[in-house]
Amino acid sequence: YYPFRQMYLEINGWTLSERLYYKLGLDHFTEFYDGKNTSAFTVPTHWVWKLSSESSLTIYLETQKKNVQLSLSEDEYTDYYFSSSYSHMGKWVLTGYYDQEIKDSDSNKWTGAAFSYKLNTETQISLFYGSQKGGLVCANGICAVQPDFEDGFKITLRSLF
């Protein structure tokens, strides 16, 4: 338990003749580190509706309540994240993003849209417009602190080799 404890429960599966995939989770996280006590309760969900001809609609919806205590101060956060994607026959994907953080009585929002196109089996190009919340970002086992990205374009080329 000291300095870290996390309990996670999940239910997932396919239903409606294998057309709807669902994943519902409950996560409780507690950490005591260097005089700081962080406690968070998160409800992540993931939904995929398979359409005809290899197309699909994907929705991620997550809400989190977090409390951070440091010495005599205490901050409370509520976070909401929503993204919705349409994948057309595995060739291209259109995605919308919404992220909101409420700290005490202050609120920040980040919205964006992305279009990704699969050039071939190893290469994909993506165009993003909007804003993204900064912070610790982890991908493929590597974590790094990223700055906020405000109202701009990003072009990403991914290639496997």
mmCIF file of C-alpha atoms in Angstrom:
data_model
loop_
_atom_site.group_PDB
_atom_site.id
_atom_site.type_symbol
_atom_site.label_atom_id
_atom_site.label_comp_id
_atom_site.label_asym_id
_atom_site.label_seq_id
_atom_site.Cartn_x
_atom_site.Cartn_y
_atom_site.Cartn_z
ATOM 1 C CA TYR A 1 0.000 0.000 0.000
ATOM 2 C CA TYR A 2 2.747 2.484 0.849
ATOM 3 C CA PRO A 3 3.481 4.548 -1.213
ATOM 4 C CA PHE A 4 1.053 3.379 -3.905
ATOM 5 C CA ARG A 5 -2.172 1.402 -4.284
ATOM 6 C CA GLN A 6 -4.419 0.929 -7.291
ATOM 7 C CA MET A 7 -7.544 -1.184 -7.627
ATOM 8 C CA TYR A 8 -9.068 -1.657 -11.067
ATOM 9 C CA LEU A 9 -12.181 -3.582 -12.090
ATOM 10 C CA GLU A 10 -13.328 -4.027 -15.664
ATOM 11 C CA ILE A 11 -16.092 -5.711 -17.594
ATOM 12 C CA ASN A 12 -15.839 -6.060 -21.361
ATOM 13 C CA GLY A 13 -17.119 -8.105 -24.232
ATOM 14 C CA TRP A 14 -19.076 -8.302 -27.442
ATOM 15 C CA THR A 15 -22.872 -8.216 -27.697
ATOM 16 C CA LEU A 16 -25.650 -7.694 -30.243
ATOM 17 C CA SER A 17 -24.417 -10.380 -32.640
ATOM 18 C CA GLU A 18 -20.766 -9.303 -32.262
ATOM 19 C CA ARG A 19 -21.523 -5.774 -33.500
ATOM 20 C CA LEU A 20 -21.078 -3.853 -30.212
ATOM 21 C CA TYR A 21 -17.891 -4.020 -28.140
ATOM 22 C CA TYR A 22 -18.042 -2.495 -24.662
ATOM 23 C CA LYS A 23 -15.520 -1.920 -21.901
ATOM 24 C CA LEU A 24 -16.503 -0.380 -18.558
ATOM 25 C CA GLY A 25 -13.967 0.167 -15.824
ATOM 26 C CA LEU A 26 -13.663 1.444 -12.264
ATOM 27 C CA ASP A 27 -10.271 2.596 -11.007
ATOM 28 C CA HIS A 28 -9.284 3.777 -7.527
ATOM 29 C CA PHE A 29 -5.749 5.130 -7.166
ATOM 30 C CA THR A 30 -3.989 6.294 -3.993
ATOM 31 C CA GLU A 31 -0.409 7.515 -3.701
ATOM 32 C CA PHE A 32 1.615 8.892 -0.774
ATOM 33 C CA TYR A 33 4.851 10.449 -1.955
ATOM 34 C CA ASP A 34 7.131 13.149 -0.536
ATOM 35 C CA GLY A 35 4.427 14.619 1.745
ATOM 36 C CA LYS A 36 1.820 14.619 -1.029
ATOM 37 C CA ASN A 37 -1.346 12.490 -0.891
ATOM 38 C CA THR A 38 -3.140 11.893 -4.216
ATOM 39 C CA SER A 39 -6.402 10.008 -4.480
ATOM 40 C CA ALA A 40 -8.363 9.527 -7.715
ATOM 41 C CA PHE A 41 -11.490 7.659 -8.778
ATOM 42 C CA THR A 42 -11.853 7.104 -12.537
ATOM 43 C CA VAL A 43 -14.613 5.593 -14.681
ATOM 44 C CA PRO A 44 -13.253 4.818 -18.175
ATOM 45 C CA THR A 45 -15.497 3.468 -20.946
ATOM 46 C CA HIS A 46 -14.843 2.329 -24.511
ATOM 47 C CA TRP A 47 -17.507 1.493 -27.112
ATOM 48 C CA VAL A 48 -17.130 0.223 -30.692
ATOM 49 C CA TRP A 49 -20.063 -0.220 -33.063
ATOM 50 C CA LYS A 50 -19.141 -2.319 -36.107
ATOM 51 C CA LEU A 51 -20.864 -1.023 -39.225
ATOM 52 C CA SER A 52 -21.167 -2.799 -42.538
ATOM 53 C CA SER A 53 -18.189 -3.091 -44.925
ATOM 54 C CA GLU A 54 -15.419 -2.976 -42.282
ATOM 55 C CA SER A 55 -16.269 0.516 -41.005
ATOM 56 C CA SER A 56 -16.810 1.353 -37.341
ATOM 57 C CA LEU A 57 -17.732 4.063 -34.849
ATOM 58 C CA THR A 58 -15.625 4.265 -31.654
ATOM 59 C CA ILE A 59 -16.378 6.285 -28.522
ATOM 60 C CA TYR A 60 -14.185 6.817 -25.447
ATOM 61 C CA LEU A 61 -15.755 8.476 -22.429
ATOM 62 C CA GLU A 62 -13.956 8.945 -19.119
ATOM 63 C CA THR A 63 -14.626 10.884 -15.953
ATOM 64 C CA GLN A 64 -12.276 11.326 -12.996
ATOM 65 C CA LYS A 65 -12.466 12.880 -9.542
ATOM 66 C CA LYS A 66 -9.062 13.588 -8.013
ATOM 67 C CA ASN A 67 -7.967 15.040 -4.667
ATOM 68 C CA VAL A 68 -4.395 16.228 -4.055
ATOM 69 C CA GLN A 69 -3.274 17.139 -0.514
ATOM 70 C CA LEU A 70 0.083 18.793 0.108
ATOM 71 C CA SER A 71 0.858 19.998 3.636
ATOM 72 C CA LEU A 72 -2.015 22.372 4.470
ATOM 73 C CA SER A 73 -3.357 22.837 0.932
ATOM 74 C CA GLU A 74 -5.883 20.674 -0.874
ATOM 75 C CA ASP A 75 -6.906 20.765 -4.546
ATOM 76 C CA GLU A 76 -9.885 19.003 -6.072
ATOM 77 C CA TYR A 77 -10.066 18.158 -9.770
ATOM 78 C CA THR A 78 -12.842 16.828 -11.985
ATOM 79 C CA ASP A 79 -11.836 15.702 -15.465
ATOM 80 C CA TYR A 80 -14.023 14.745 -18.418
ATOM 81 C CA TYR A 81 -12.660 13.230 -21.622
ATOM 82 C CA PHE A 82 -14.637 12.324 -24.744
ATOM 83 C CA SER A 83 -13.520 11.250 -28.185
ATOM 84 C CA SER A 84 -15.513 9.897 -31.071
ATOM 85 C CA SER A 85 -14.058 8.337 -34.243
ATOM 86 C CA TYR A 86 -15.394 7.065 -37.513
ATOM 87 C CA SER A 87 -13.162 4.566 -39.325
ATOM 88 C CA HIS A 88 -13.935 4.035 -42.998
ATOM 89 C CA MET A 89 -13.013 0.534 -44.162
ATOM 90 C CA GLY A 90 -9.703 0.706 -42.272
ATOM 91 C CA LYS A 91 -8.363 3.278 -44.748
ATOM 92 C CA TRP A 92 -9.061 6.601 -42.993
ATOM 93 C CA VAL A 93 -10.287 7.805 -39.593
ATOM 94 C CA LEU A 94 -11.992 11.053 -38.576
ATOM 95 C CA THR A 95 -11.860 11.856 -34.827
ATOM 96 C CA GLY A 96 -13.206 14.602 -32.570
ATOM 97 C CA TYR A 97 -11.787 15.281 -29.082
ATOM 98 C CA TYR A 98 -13.092 17.080 -25.981
ATOM 99 C CA ASP A 99 -11.152 17.342 -22.713
ATOM 100 C CA GLN A 100 -12.230 19.413 -19.698
ATOM 101 C CA GLU A 101 -10.538 19.930 -16.344
ATOM 102 C CA ILE A 102 -12.250 21.657 -13.440
ATOM 103 C CA LYS A 103 -9.935 22.618 -10.563
ATOM 104 C CA ASP A 104 -11.786 24.051 -7.590
ATOM 105 C CA SER A 105 -13.955 26.591 -9.512
ATOM 106 C CA ASP A 106 -11.677 27.139 -12.557
ATOM 107 C CA SER A 107 -12.372 25.302 -15.801
ATOM 108 C CA ASN A 108 -10.137 24.632 -18.823
ATOM 109 C CA LYS A 109 -11.215 22.979 -22.077
ATOM 110 C CA TRP A 110 -9.279 21.474 -24.974
ATOM 111 C CA THR A 111 -10.990 20.497 -28.234
ATOM 112 C CA GLY A 112 -9.655 19.182 -31.492
ATOM 113 C CA ALA A 113 -10.243 17.163 -34.624
ATOM 114 C CA ALA A 114 -7.965 14.776 -36.506
ATOM 115 C CA PHE A 115 -7.954 13.074 -39.872
ATOM 116 C CA SER A 116 -5.701 10.030 -40.366
ATOM 117 C CA TYR A 117 -5.059 8.273 -43.664
ATOM 118 C CA LYS A 118 -3.371 4.900 -44.099
ATOM 119 C CA LEU A 119 -0.907 5.259 -46.991
ATOM 120 C CA ASN A 120 0.046 1.547 -46.904
ATOM 121 C CA THR A 121 0.341 -1.251 -44.336
ATOM 122 C CA GLU A 122 3.368 0.421 -42.671
ATOM 123 C CA THR A 123 2.698 4.144 -43.080
ATOM 124 C CA GLN A 124 0.017 6.535 -41.814
ATOM 125 C CA ILE A 125 -0.283 10.319 -42.057
ATOM 126 C CA SER A 126 -2.398 12.393 -39.647
ATOM 127 C CA LEU A 127 -3.535 16.008 -39.569
ATOM 128 C CA PHE A 128 -4.719 17.459 -36.238
ATOM 129 C CA TYR A 129 -6.242 20.863 -35.546
ATOM 130 C CA GLY A 130 -7.114 22.175 -32.093
ATOM 131 C CA SER A 131 -5.727 22.170 -28.573
ATOM 132 C CA GLN A 132 -4.301 19.405 -26.389
ATOM 133 C CA LYS A 133 -3.775 19.316 -22.643
ATOM 134 C CA GLY A 134 -0.154 18.995 -21.589
ATOM 135 C CA GLY A 135 1.253 16.745 -18.910
ATOM 136 C CA LEU A 136 2.668 13.270 -18.627
ATOM 137 C CA VAL A 137 2.073 11.334 -21.864
ATOM 138 C CA CYS A 138 2.943 7.646 -22.097
ATOM 139 C CA ALA A 139 3.146 5.622 -25.308
ATOM 140 C CA ASN A 140 4.828 2.300 -26.054
ATOM 141 C CA GLY A 141 6.389 2.136 -22.592
ATOM 142 C CA ILE A 142 7.972 5.600 -22.779
ATOM 143 C CA CYS A 143 6.634 8.513 -20.700
ATOM 144 C CA ALA A 144 7.494 12.180 -21.178
ATOM 145 C CA VAL A 145 6.093 15.507 -19.990
ATOM 146 C CA GLN A 146 4.514 17.341 -22.939
ATOM 147 C CA PRO A 147 3.583 21.051 -22.949
ATOM 148 C CA ASP A 148 0.042 22.260 -23.712
ATOM 149 C CA PHE A 149 -0.698 22.678 -27.420
ATOM 150 C CA GLU A 150 -3.004 25.624 -28.160
ATOM 151 C CA ASP A 151 -5.059 26.223 -31.319
ATOM 152 C CA GLY A 152 -2.751 24.947 -34.010
ATOM 153 C CA PHE A 153 -2.101 22.304 -36.643
ATOM 154 C CA LYS A 154 -0.007 19.149 -36.245
ATOM 155 C CA ILE A 155 1.050 16.837 -39.027
ATOM 156 C CA THR A 156 2.284 13.390 -38.016
ATOM 157 C CA LEU A 157 3.856 10.729 -40.203
ATOM 158 C CA ARG A 158 4.084 7.235 -38.646
ATOM 159 C CA SER A 159 6.003 4.466 -40.312
ATOM 160 C CA LEU A 160 6.886 0.976 -39.105
ATOM 161 C CA PHE A 161 10.242 -0.364 -40.194
#
